[in-house]
GROMACS .gro file of C-alpha atoms in nm:
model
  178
    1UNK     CA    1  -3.404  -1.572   1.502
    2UNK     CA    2  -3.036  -1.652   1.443
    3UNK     CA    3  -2.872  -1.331   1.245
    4UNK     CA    4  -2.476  -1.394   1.127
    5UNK     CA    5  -2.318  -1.143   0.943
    6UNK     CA    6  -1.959  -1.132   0.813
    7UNK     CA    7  -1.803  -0.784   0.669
    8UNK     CA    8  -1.609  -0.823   0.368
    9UNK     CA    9  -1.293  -0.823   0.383
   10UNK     CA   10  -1.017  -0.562   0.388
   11UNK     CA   11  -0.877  -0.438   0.021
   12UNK     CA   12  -0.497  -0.392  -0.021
   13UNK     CA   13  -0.434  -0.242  -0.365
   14UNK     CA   14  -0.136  -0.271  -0.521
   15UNK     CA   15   0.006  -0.052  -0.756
   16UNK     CA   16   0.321  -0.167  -0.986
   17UNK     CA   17   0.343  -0.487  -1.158
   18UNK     CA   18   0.699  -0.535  -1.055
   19UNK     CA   19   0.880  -0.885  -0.852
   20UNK     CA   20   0.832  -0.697  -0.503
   21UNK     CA   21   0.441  -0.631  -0.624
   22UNK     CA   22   0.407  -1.028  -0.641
   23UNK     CA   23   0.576  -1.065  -0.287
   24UNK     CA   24   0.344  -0.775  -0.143
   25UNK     CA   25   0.020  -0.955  -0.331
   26UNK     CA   26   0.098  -1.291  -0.149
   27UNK     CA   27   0.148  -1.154   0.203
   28UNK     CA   28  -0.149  -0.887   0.165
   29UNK     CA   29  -0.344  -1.269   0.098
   30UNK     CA   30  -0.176  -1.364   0.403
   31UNK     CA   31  -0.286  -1.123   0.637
   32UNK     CA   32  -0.648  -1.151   0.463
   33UNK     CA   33  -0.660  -0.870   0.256
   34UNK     CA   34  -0.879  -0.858  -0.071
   35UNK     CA   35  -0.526  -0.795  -0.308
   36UNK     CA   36  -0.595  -0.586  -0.653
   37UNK     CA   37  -0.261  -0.514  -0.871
   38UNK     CA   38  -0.269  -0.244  -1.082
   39UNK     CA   39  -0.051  -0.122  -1.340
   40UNK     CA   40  -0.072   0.036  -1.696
   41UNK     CA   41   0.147  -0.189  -1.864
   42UNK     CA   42  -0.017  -0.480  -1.975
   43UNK     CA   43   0.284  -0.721  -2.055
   44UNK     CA   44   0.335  -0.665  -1.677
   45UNK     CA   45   0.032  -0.665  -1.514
   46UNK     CA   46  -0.136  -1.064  -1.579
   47UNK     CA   47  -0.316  -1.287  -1.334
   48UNK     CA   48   0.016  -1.553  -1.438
   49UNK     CA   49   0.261  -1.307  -1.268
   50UNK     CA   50   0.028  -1.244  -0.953
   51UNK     CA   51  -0.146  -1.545  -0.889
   52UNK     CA   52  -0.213  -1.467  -0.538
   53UNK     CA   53  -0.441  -1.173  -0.642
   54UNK     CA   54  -0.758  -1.147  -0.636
   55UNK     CA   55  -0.762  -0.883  -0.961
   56UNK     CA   56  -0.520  -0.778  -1.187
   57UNK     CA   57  -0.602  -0.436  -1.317
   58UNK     CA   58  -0.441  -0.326  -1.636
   59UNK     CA   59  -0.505   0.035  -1.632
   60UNK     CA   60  -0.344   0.364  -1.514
   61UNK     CA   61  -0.318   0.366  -1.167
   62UNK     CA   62  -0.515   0.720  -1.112
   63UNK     CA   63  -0.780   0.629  -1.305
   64UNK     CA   64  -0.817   0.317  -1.143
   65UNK     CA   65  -0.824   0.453  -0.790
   66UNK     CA   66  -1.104   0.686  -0.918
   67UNK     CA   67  -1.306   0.436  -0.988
   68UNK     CA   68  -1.315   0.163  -0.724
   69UNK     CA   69  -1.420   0.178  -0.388
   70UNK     CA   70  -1.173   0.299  -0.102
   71UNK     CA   71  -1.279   0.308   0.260
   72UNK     CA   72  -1.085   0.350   0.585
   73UNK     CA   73  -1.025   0.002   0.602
   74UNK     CA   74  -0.787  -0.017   0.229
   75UNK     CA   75  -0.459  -0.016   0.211
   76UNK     CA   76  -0.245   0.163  -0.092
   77UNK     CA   77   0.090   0.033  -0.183
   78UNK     CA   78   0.274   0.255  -0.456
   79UNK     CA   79   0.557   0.080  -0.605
   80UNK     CA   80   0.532   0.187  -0.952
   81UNK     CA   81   0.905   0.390  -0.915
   82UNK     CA   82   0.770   0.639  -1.220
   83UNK     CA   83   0.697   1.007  -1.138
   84UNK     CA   84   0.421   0.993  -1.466
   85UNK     CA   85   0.262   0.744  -1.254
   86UNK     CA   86   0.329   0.810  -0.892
   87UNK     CA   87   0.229   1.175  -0.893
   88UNK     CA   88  -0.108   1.138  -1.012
   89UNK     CA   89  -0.200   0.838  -0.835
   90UNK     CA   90  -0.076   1.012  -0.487
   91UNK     CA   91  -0.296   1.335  -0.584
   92UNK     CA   92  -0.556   1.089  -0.548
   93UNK     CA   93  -0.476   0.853  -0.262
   94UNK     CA   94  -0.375   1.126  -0.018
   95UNK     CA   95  -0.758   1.250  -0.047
   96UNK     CA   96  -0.930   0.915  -0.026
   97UNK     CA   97  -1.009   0.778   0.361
   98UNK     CA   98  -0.705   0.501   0.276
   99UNK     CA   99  -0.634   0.363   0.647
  100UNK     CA  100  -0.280   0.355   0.506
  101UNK     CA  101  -0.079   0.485   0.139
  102UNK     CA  102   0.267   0.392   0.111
  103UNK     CA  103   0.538   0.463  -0.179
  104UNK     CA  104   0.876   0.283  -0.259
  105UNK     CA  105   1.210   0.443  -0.336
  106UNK     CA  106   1.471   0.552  -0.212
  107UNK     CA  107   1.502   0.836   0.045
  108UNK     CA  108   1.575   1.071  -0.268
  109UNK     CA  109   1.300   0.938  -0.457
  110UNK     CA  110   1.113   1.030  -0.176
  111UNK     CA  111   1.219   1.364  -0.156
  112UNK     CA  112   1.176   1.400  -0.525
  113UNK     CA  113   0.817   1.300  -0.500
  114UNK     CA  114   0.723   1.497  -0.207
  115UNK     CA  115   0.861   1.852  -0.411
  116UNK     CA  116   0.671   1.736  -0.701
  117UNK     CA  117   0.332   1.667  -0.513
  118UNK     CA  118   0.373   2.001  -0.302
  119UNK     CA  119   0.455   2.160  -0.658
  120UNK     CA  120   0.098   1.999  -0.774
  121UNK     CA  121  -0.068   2.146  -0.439
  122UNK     CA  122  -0.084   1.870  -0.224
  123UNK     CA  123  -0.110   1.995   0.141
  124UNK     CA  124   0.134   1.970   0.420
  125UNK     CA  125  -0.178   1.752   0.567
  126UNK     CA  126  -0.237   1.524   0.327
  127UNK     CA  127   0.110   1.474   0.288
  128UNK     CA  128   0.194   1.387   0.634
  129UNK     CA  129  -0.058   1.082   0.557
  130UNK     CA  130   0.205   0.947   0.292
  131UNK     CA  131   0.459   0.632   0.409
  132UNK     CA  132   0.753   0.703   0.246
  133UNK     CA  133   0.993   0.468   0.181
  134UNK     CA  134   0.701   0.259   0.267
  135UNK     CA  135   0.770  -0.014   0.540
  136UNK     CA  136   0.964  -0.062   0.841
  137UNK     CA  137   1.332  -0.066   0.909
  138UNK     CA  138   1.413  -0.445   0.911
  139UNK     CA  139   1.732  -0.423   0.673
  140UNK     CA  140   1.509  -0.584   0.388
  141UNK     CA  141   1.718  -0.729   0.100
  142UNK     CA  142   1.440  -0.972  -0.089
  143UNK     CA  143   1.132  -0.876  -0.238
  144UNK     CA  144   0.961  -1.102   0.035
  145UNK     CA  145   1.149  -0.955   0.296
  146UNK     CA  146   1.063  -0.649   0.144
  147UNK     CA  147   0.705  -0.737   0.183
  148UNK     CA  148   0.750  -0.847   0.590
  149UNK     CA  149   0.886  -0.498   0.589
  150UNK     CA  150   0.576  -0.317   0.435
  151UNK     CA  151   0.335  -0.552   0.622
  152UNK     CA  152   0.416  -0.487   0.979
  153UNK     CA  153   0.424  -0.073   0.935
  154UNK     CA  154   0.050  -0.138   0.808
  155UNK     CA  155  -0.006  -0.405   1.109
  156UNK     CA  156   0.167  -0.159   1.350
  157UNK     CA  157  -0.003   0.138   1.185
  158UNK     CA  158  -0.376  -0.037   1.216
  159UNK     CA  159  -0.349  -0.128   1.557
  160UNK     CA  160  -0.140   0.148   1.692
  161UNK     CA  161   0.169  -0.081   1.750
  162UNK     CA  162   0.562   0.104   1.776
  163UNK     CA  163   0.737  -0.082   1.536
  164UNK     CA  164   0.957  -0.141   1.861
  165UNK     CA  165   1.121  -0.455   1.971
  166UNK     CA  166   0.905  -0.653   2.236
  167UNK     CA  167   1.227  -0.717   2.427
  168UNK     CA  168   1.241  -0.335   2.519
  169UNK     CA  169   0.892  -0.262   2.603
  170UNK     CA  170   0.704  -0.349   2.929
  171UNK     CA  171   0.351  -0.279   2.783
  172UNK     CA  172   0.098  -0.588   2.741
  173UNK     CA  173   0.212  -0.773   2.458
  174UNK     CA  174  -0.180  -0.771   2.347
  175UNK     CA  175  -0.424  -0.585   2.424
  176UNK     CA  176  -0.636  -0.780   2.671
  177UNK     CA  177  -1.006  -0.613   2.551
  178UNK     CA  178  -1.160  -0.797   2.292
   0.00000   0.00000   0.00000
């Protein structure tokens, strides 16, 4: 008896129809992910605009996350910019088994959004679960670059990698178990 099996793949959900959104759909594609983009606004949020998703959600982003499936495996990228949206949608997130959530802005944004979610109850735990600004330090400018920036902190994050130059480390480069 031959048995193959093949899990499906990965989601990356994407909330925010904005230009960086489109960049973050097509590199999520890249790296294999099942990409949804979800936003509210309808004029926004059309298959035309993100044509490297796989869905295109037009609905509030809480809801939404309520009512689709998120395992350990899913990534959450928040880059709606809008406390009305953010702050509900991250009440949710932070309690789902998301393998990573990550929010744009800037680092007052981010400070912003962490007094309003501790204001809303959100524990000191689940908070420390929350990438924000999302991404790594590569002195992004683009939306794609932007999008480089998000994707290696959730490759790094996934498979335990530094974020760290490979020049400076004397570790295997990869990790020779299968």
């Amino acid at each position: 008896m031959f048995v193959q099996s093949w899990a499906a793949p990965a989601r990356m959900i994407v909330f925010g129809a904005i230009d960086f959104a489109s960049a973050v759909a097509r590199i999520g594609k890249f790296l294999g992910y099942q990409v949804t983009v979800c936003d509210a606004r309808g004029v926004f949020a059309t298959p035309a605009r993100f044509p490297d998703a796989d869905e295109v959600v037009v609905a509030w982003p809480h809801r939404y996350l309520e009512s689709t499936a998120v395992d350990e495996r899913t990534v959450l990228c928040v880059l709606t910019h809008d406390p009305k949206f953010d702050i509900p949608l991250l009440k949710v997130a932070l309690h789902t088994p998301a393998r990573y959530i990550g929010a744009m802005g800037s680092r007052r944004t981010c400070e912003d959004r962490l007094r309003r979610l501790r204001e809303e109850g959100v524990s000191e735990t689940a908070l420390s679960r929350l990438r924000a600004p999302i991404g790594l330090d590569l002195g992004a400018r683009t939306p794609e670059e932007t999008a480089v920036a998000i994707a290696a902190e959730i490759v790094a994050l996934s498979w335990g990698g530094s974020g760290a130059p490979l020049t400076g480390l004397t570790a295997p480069i990869h990790d020779p178990t299968p």
